[in-house]
Structure formats: C-alpha cells, structure tokens
PDB file of C-alpha atoms in Angstrom:
ATOM      1  CA  MET R   1      23.372  10.159 134.517  1.00  0.00           C
ATOM      2  CA  ALA R   2      25.050  10.770 131.322  1.00  0.00           C
ATOM      3  CA  VAL R   3      26.100  14.539 130.431  1.00  0.00           C
ATOM      4  CA  GLY R   4      25.827  15.216 126.844  1.00  0.00           C
ATOM      5  CA  ALA R   5      27.359  18.158 125.179  1.00  0.00           C
ATOM      6  CA  LEU R   6      24.609  20.638 123.697  1.00  0.00           C
ATOM      7  CA  ALA R   7      27.050  22.702 121.559  1.00  0.00           C
ATOM      8  CA  THR R   8      29.846  21.851 119.697  1.00  0.00           C
ATOM      9  CA  GLY R   9      33.224  24.105 118.605  1.00  0.00           C
ATOM     10  CA  GLN R  10      34.977  26.551 120.780  1.00  0.00           C
ATOM     11  CA  ALA R  11      33.319  29.603 122.426  1.00  0.00           C
ATOM     12  CA  GLN R  12      34.714  32.845 122.696  1.00  0.00           C
ATOM     13  CA  ALA R  13      37.301  33.981 125.437  1.00  0.00           C
ATOM     14  CA  ILE R  14      36.201  35.830 128.364  1.00  0.00           C
ATOM     15  CA  SER R  15      38.679  37.208 130.643  1.00  0.00           C
ATOM     16  CA  VAL R  16      38.841  36.558 134.467  1.00  0.00           C
ATOM     17  CA  ASN R  17      41.149  37.319 137.345  1.00  0.00           C
ATOM     18  CA  VAL R  18      41.538  34.448 139.701  1.00  0.00           C
ATOM     19  CA  ASN R  19      44.234  34.993 142.791  1.00  0.00           C
ATOM     20  CA  ASP R  20      45.416  37.892 141.001  1.00  0.00           C
ATOM     21  CA  ILE R  21      46.106  36.693 137.477  1.00  0.00           C
ATOM     22  CA  ASP R  22      44.119  37.397 134.559  1.00  0.00           C
ATOM     23  CA  TYR R  23      43.270  34.461 132.118  1.00  0.00           C
ATOM     24  CA  ASP R  24      41.455  33.904 128.894  1.00  0.00           C
ATOM     25  CA  VAL R  25      38.891  31.281 129.372  1.00  0.00           C
ATOM     26  CA  THR R  26      37.483  29.554 126.354  1.00  0.00           C
ATOM     27  CA  THR R  27      36.032  25.801 125.634  1.00  0.00           C
ATOM     28  CA  PHE R  28      36.436  23.008 123.730  1.00  0.00           C
ATOM     29  CA  THR R  29      33.965  20.121 123.270  1.00  0.00           C
ATOM     30  CA  GLY R  30      35.248  16.349 123.396  1.00  0.00           C
ATOM     31  CA  THR R  31      36.351  13.451 125.553  1.00  0.00           C
ATOM     32  CA  TYR R  32      39.035  13.133 128.167  1.00  0.00           C
ATOM     33  CA  ASN R  33      40.667  10.416 126.435  1.00  0.00           C
ATOM     34  CA  ASP R  34      40.817  12.133 122.895  1.00  0.00           C
ATOM     35  CA  ASN R  35      42.496  15.435 124.742  1.00  0.00           C
ATOM     36  CA  ILE R  36      44.709  14.075 127.421  1.00  0.00           C
ATOM     37  CA  SER R  37      47.240  16.347 126.809  1.00  0.00           C
ATOM     38  CA  LYS R  38      45.026  19.502 127.805  1.00  0.00           C
ATOM     39  CA  PHE R  39      44.487  18.193 131.115  1.00  0.00           C
ATOM     40  CA  ALA R  40      47.440  19.416 132.771  1.00  0.00           C
ATOM     41  CA  THR R  41      48.626  22.885 134.078  1.00  0.00           C
ATOM     42  CA  ALA R  42      50.509  25.200 131.630  1.00  0.00           C
ATOM     43  CA  ALA R  43      53.913  24.138 133.374  1.00  0.00           C
ATOM     44  CA  ASN R  44      52.864  20.561 132.362  1.00  0.00           C
ATOM     45  CA  GLY R  45      51.969  21.654 128.891  1.00  0.00           C
ATOM     46  CA  GLY R  46      48.377  21.806 129.594  1.00  0.00           C
ATOM     47  CA  VAL R  47      45.489  24.299 129.433  1.00  0.00           C
ATOM     48  CA  MET R  48      43.851  23.808 132.972  1.00  0.00           C
ATOM     49  CA  PRO R  49      45.538  25.951 135.646  1.00  0.00           C
ATOM     50  CA  TRP R  50      43.533  24.371 138.007  1.00  0.00           C
ATOM     51  CA  TRP R  51      44.271  20.617 137.303  1.00  0.00           C
ATOM     52  CA  GLY R  52      45.263  19.139 140.514  1.00  0.00           C
ATOM     53  CA  SER R  53      43.177  21.551 142.672  1.00  0.00           C
ATOM     54  CA  ASN R  54      39.562  21.296 143.619  1.00  0.00           C
ATOM     55  CA  SER R  55      39.724  24.726 145.493  1.00  0.00           C
ATOM     56  CA  LEU R  56      41.148  26.530 141.891  1.00  0.00           C
ATOM     57  CA  ALA R  57      38.511  24.582 139.978  1.00  0.00           C
ATOM     58  CA  THR R  58      35.805  25.978 142.295  1.00  0.00           C
ATOM     59  CA  GLU R  59      37.718  29.374 142.075  1.00  0.00           C
ATOM     60  CA  PHE R  60      37.342  29.332 138.222  1.00  0.00           C
ATOM     61  CA  ALA R  61      33.889  28.001 138.053  1.00  0.00           C
ATOM     62  CA  SER R  62      32.692  30.892 140.360  1.00  0.00           C
ATOM     63  CA  ALA R  63      34.657  33.471 138.389  1.00  0.00           C
ATOM     64  CA  VAL R  64      33.122  32.082 134.911  1.00  0.00           C
ATOM     65  CA  GLN R  65      29.914  31.073 135.873  1.00  0.00           C
ATOM     66  CA  TYR R  66      27.490  30.815 132.704  1.00  0.00           C
ATOM     67  CA  SER R  67      29.681  33.572 130.897  1.00  0.00           C
ATOM     68  CA  LEU R  68      30.461  30.737 128.356  1.00  0.00           C
ATOM     69  CA  GLY R  69      26.769  29.071 128.442  1.00  0.00           C
ATOM     70  CA  SER R  70      25.668  26.232 129.848  1.00  0.00           C
ATOM     71  CA  PRO R  71      26.308  23.513 127.434  1.00  0.00           C
ATOM     72  CA  ASN R  72      26.524  20.444 129.852  1.00  0.00           C
ATOM     73  CA  ASN R  73      22.788  20.286 130.791  1.00  0.00           C
ATOM     74  CA  HIS R  74      22.071  23.303 131.979  1.00  0.00           C
ATOM     75  CA  VAL R  75      25.469  23.579 133.780  1.00  0.00           C
ATOM     76  CA  SER R  76      28.509  25.703 133.047  1.00  0.00           C
ATOM     77  CA  PRO R  77      31.623  24.131 131.124  1.00  0.00           C
ATOM     78  CA  PHE R  78      33.172  21.381 133.083  1.00  0.00           C
ATOM     79  CA  PHE R  79      36.549  22.438 135.467  1.00  0.00           C
ATOM     80  CA  GLY R  80      38.469  18.874 135.124  1.00  0.00           C
ATOM     81  CA  PHE R  81      40.889  18.955 137.955  1.00  0.00           C
ATOM     82  CA  TYR R  82      41.672  15.253 138.863  1.00  0.00           C
ATOM     83  CA  LEU R  83      41.614  11.603 137.104  1.00  0.00           C
ATOM     84  CA  TYR R  84      40.311   9.002 139.353  1.00  0.00           C
ATOM     85  CA  GLY R  85      41.285   5.807 138.623  1.00  0.00           C
ATOM     86  CA  THR R  86      41.339   5.481 134.701  1.00  0.00           C
ATOM     87  CA  SER R  87      37.991   6.482 133.434  1.00  0.00           C
ATOM     88  CA  THR R  88      36.304   9.069 135.895  1.00  0.00           C
ATOM     89  CA  LEU R  89      37.313  12.691 135.788  1.00  0.00           C
ATOM     90  CA  VAL R  90      36.564  14.843 138.522  1.00  0.00           C
ATOM     91  CA  MET R  91      35.540  18.211 137.979  1.00  0.00           C
ATOM     92  CA  CYS R  92      33.467  21.272 139.245  1.00  0.00           C
ATOM     93  CA  SER R  93      30.811  23.548 137.309  1.00  0.00           C
ATOM     94  CA  TRP R  94      28.763  26.504 138.095  1.00  0.00           C
ATOM     95  CA  SER R  95      25.343  25.083 138.527  1.00  0.00           C
ATOM     96  CA  ALA R  96      23.321  27.873 140.532  1.00  0.00           C
ATOM     97  CA  SER R  97      20.358  26.562 141.844  1.00  0.00           C
ATOM     98  CA  ALA R  98      17.181  28.871 142.081  1.00  0.00           C
ATOM     99  CA  ASP R  99      17.886  30.025 145.532  1.00  0.00           C
ATOM    100  CA  ASP R 100      21.764  30.200 144.854  1.00  0.00           C
ATOM    101  CA  THR R 101      22.260  27.696 147.947  1.00  0.00           C
ATOM    102  CA  TRP R 102      24.900  25.380 146.086  1.00  0.00           C
ATOM    103  CA  PRO R 103      26.278  27.051 143.230  1.00  0.00           C
ATOM    104  CA  ILE R 104      29.109  25.149 142.675  1.00  0.00           C
ATOM    105  CA  TRP R 105      28.451  21.364 141.817  1.00  0.00           C
ATOM    106  CA  CYS R 106      31.433  19.080 141.732  1.00  0.00           C
ATOM    107  CA  GLY R 107      31.032  15.218 140.618  1.00  0.00           C
ATOM    108  CA  GLY R 108      32.745  12.925 138.257  1.00  0.00           C
ATOM    109  CA  VAL R 109      32.264  12.129 134.425  1.00  0.00           C
ATOM    110  CA  GLY R 110      33.431   9.475 132.420  1.00  0.00           C
ATOM    111  CA  SER R 111      36.850   9.921 130.651  1.00  0.00           C
ATOM    112  CA  HIS R 112      35.082   8.588 127.537  1.00  0.00           C
ATOM    113  CA  TRP R 113      32.126  11.052 127.673  1.00  0.00           C
ATOM    114  CA  VAL R 114      31.606  14.003 125.124  1.00  0.00           C
ATOM    115  CA  VAL R 115      31.329  17.053 127.290  1.00  0.00           C
ATOM    116  CA  THR R 116      32.277  20.865 127.277  1.00  0.00           C
ATOM    117  CA  TRP R 117      35.408  21.627 129.226  1.00  0.00           C
ATOM    118  CA  ALA R 118      36.706  24.880 130.310  1.00  0.00           C
ATOM    119  CA  GLN R 119      40.520  25.786 129.516  1.00  0.00           C
ATOM    120  CA  ALA R 120      42.582  28.828 130.065  1.00  0.00           C
ATOM    121  CA  THR R 121      45.899  30.809 129.295  1.00  0.00           C
ATOM    122  CA  THR R 122      47.161  33.463 131.093  1.00  0.00           C
ATOM    123  CA  THR R 123      46.553  37.145 129.624  1.00  0.00           C
ATOM    124  CA  SER R 124      49.900  38.225 128.023  1.00  0.00           C
ATOM    125  CA  VAL R 125      50.769  41.922 129.592  1.00  0.00           C
ATOM    126  CA  PRO R 126      53.407  43.747 127.990  1.00  0.00           C
ATOM    127  CA  GLY R 127      56.148  44.208 130.530  1.00  0.00           C
ATOM    128  CA  PRO R 128      58.752  47.022 130.785  1.00  0.00           C
ATOM    129  CA  LEU R 129      61.115  45.759 128.567  1.00  0.00           C
ATOM    130  CA  PRO R 130      59.679  47.577 125.410  1.00  0.00           C
ATOM    131  CA  LEU R 131      59.443  50.887 127.424  1.00  0.00           C
ATOM    132  CA  PHE R 132      63.385  50.438 127.836  1.00  0.00           C
ATOM    133  CA  GLY R 133      63.916  50.211 124.073  1.00  0.00           C
ATOM    134  CA  VAL R 134      62.244  53.157 123.333  1.00  0.00           C
ATOM    135  CA  ALA R 135      63.952  55.150 126.232  1.00  0.00           C
ATOM    136  CA  ALA R 136      67.085  53.853 124.766  1.00  0.00           C
ATOM    137  CA  ALA R 137      66.214  54.988 121.111  1.00  0.00           C
ATOM    138  CA  LEU R 138      64.845  58.604 122.192  1.00  0.00           C
ATOM    139  CA  GLY R 139      68.298  58.554 124.099  1.00  0.00           C
ATOM    140  CA  TYR R 140      70.317  57.730 120.933  1.00  0.00           C
ATOM    141  CA  SER R 141      68.037  60.098 119.002  1.00  0.00           C
ATOM    142  CA  ARG R 142      68.864  62.970 121.147  1.00  0.00           C
ATOM    143  CA  LYS R 143      72.642  62.555 121.144  1.00  0.00           C
ATOM    144  CA  LEU R 144      72.427  62.429 117.398  1.00  0.00           C
ATOM    145  CA  ARG R 145      70.456  65.401 117.073  1.00  0.00           C
ATOM    146  CA  LYS R 146      73.057  67.204 119.194  1.00  0.00           C
ATOM    147  CA  ARG R 147      76.024  66.050 116.713  1.00  0.00           C
ATOM    148  CA  ILE R 148      74.055  67.093 113.980  1.00  0.00           C
ATOM    149  CA  TYR R 149      73.442  70.396 115.437  1.00  0.00           C
ATOM    150  CA  ARG R 150      76.941  71.430 116.170  1.00  0.00           C
ATOM    151  CA  SER R 151      78.697  69.837 112.962  1.00  0.00           C
ATOM    152  CA  THR R 152      76.535  72.373 110.961  1.00  0.00           C
ATOM    153  CA  LYS R 153      76.804  75.170 113.156  1.00  0.00           C
ATOM    154  CA  ALA R 154      78.170  78.068 110.856  1.00  0.00           C
ATOM    155  CA  GLY R 155      81.929  78.138 110.567  1.00  0.00           C
ATOM    156  CA  SER R 156      82.447  74.927 112.401  1.00  0.00           C
ATOM    157  CA  GLY R 157      84.167  73.333 109.324  1.00  0.00           C
ATOM    158  CA  THR R 158      84.255  69.967 111.230  1.00  0.00           C
ATOM    159  CA  ASP R 159      82.554  66.793 110.957  1.00  0.00           C
ATOM    160  CA  CYS R 160      81.483  65.205 114.093  1.00  0.00           C
ATOM    161  CA  LEU R 161      79.628  62.653 112.782  1.00  0.00           C
TER     162      LEU R 161
END
C-alpha cells in the first residue's frame, strides 16, 4: 500500500516531554532519499532523536499522537528509526483504532516515497550562567555606589574612584 502525503510544507511545532527531556516536534514532507542527513540523532547531525531506537520512536509517536495532524493516510507523521537494506525505512506512527487496541503502528515505507516525517529538537532551557552574570553586575554596582558615596561625603576631599 502506497502512502501519500496529504499536506506539504512544515507544521507548527508542538512541545512534548520524552524521558524528562523537552522537545519541539515539527514535520517535513519528502523522501528519505532527498533528506538523508535528517535521518540521524542530533549527535550525528540529524533531527530524529529516536533514530536507531524502536522504543524511543514509539514513545515519541505516543507523546505526539495526532497533535501534528494525520497527513499519512489518516495516521500521524512517521517517526523513522531504521533503514532496512537500502530502500526501506522502518518507522512508527500513531494510528489509533476506534477502540485504541493498537494505537501505535510500526512498519516499512519505501525510501523514495513522499510522506510526512516527524523531526525534533531539544527545547533550549536557559541555564544558571545568565543569573551569575547578573549577580556579578549587581555586586560590582553596589561596590561602585559605595565608593561614590564615600568620595562625595562632605569634607572628604579625596577621590576614591
């Protein structure tokens, strides 16, 4: 059964938490063959943190469900995680049945098929470094104010700056 893309372009990002990490998940429509560099983990230059892991692809599909629509013949975007041979992508997607018995569907699609894929990046969380910078600036500002105050006291006659 061929799976065609019902929509083109890129969807808005949704935020999900998988294994205590926040991700922004979006989609792109295209073939594996035309987007090979995306099919890898971020550490390897890709945009699929689930690449190489069936269980992680399943977790992402469960977290996203239909939040990004159902562009692949009424199932969610595909979470590709493995290239089988040279022409088949193994992937998972959310495909809830009426009774939710088997909400996750994993299978294979041709590497030349135009379908909608999920991609994700970690959500940037500001670290404590900016806070340390602000604290240092406030501390320096207080010292400077004290020096100015001491130097302007009546009868001081000295310049402490």
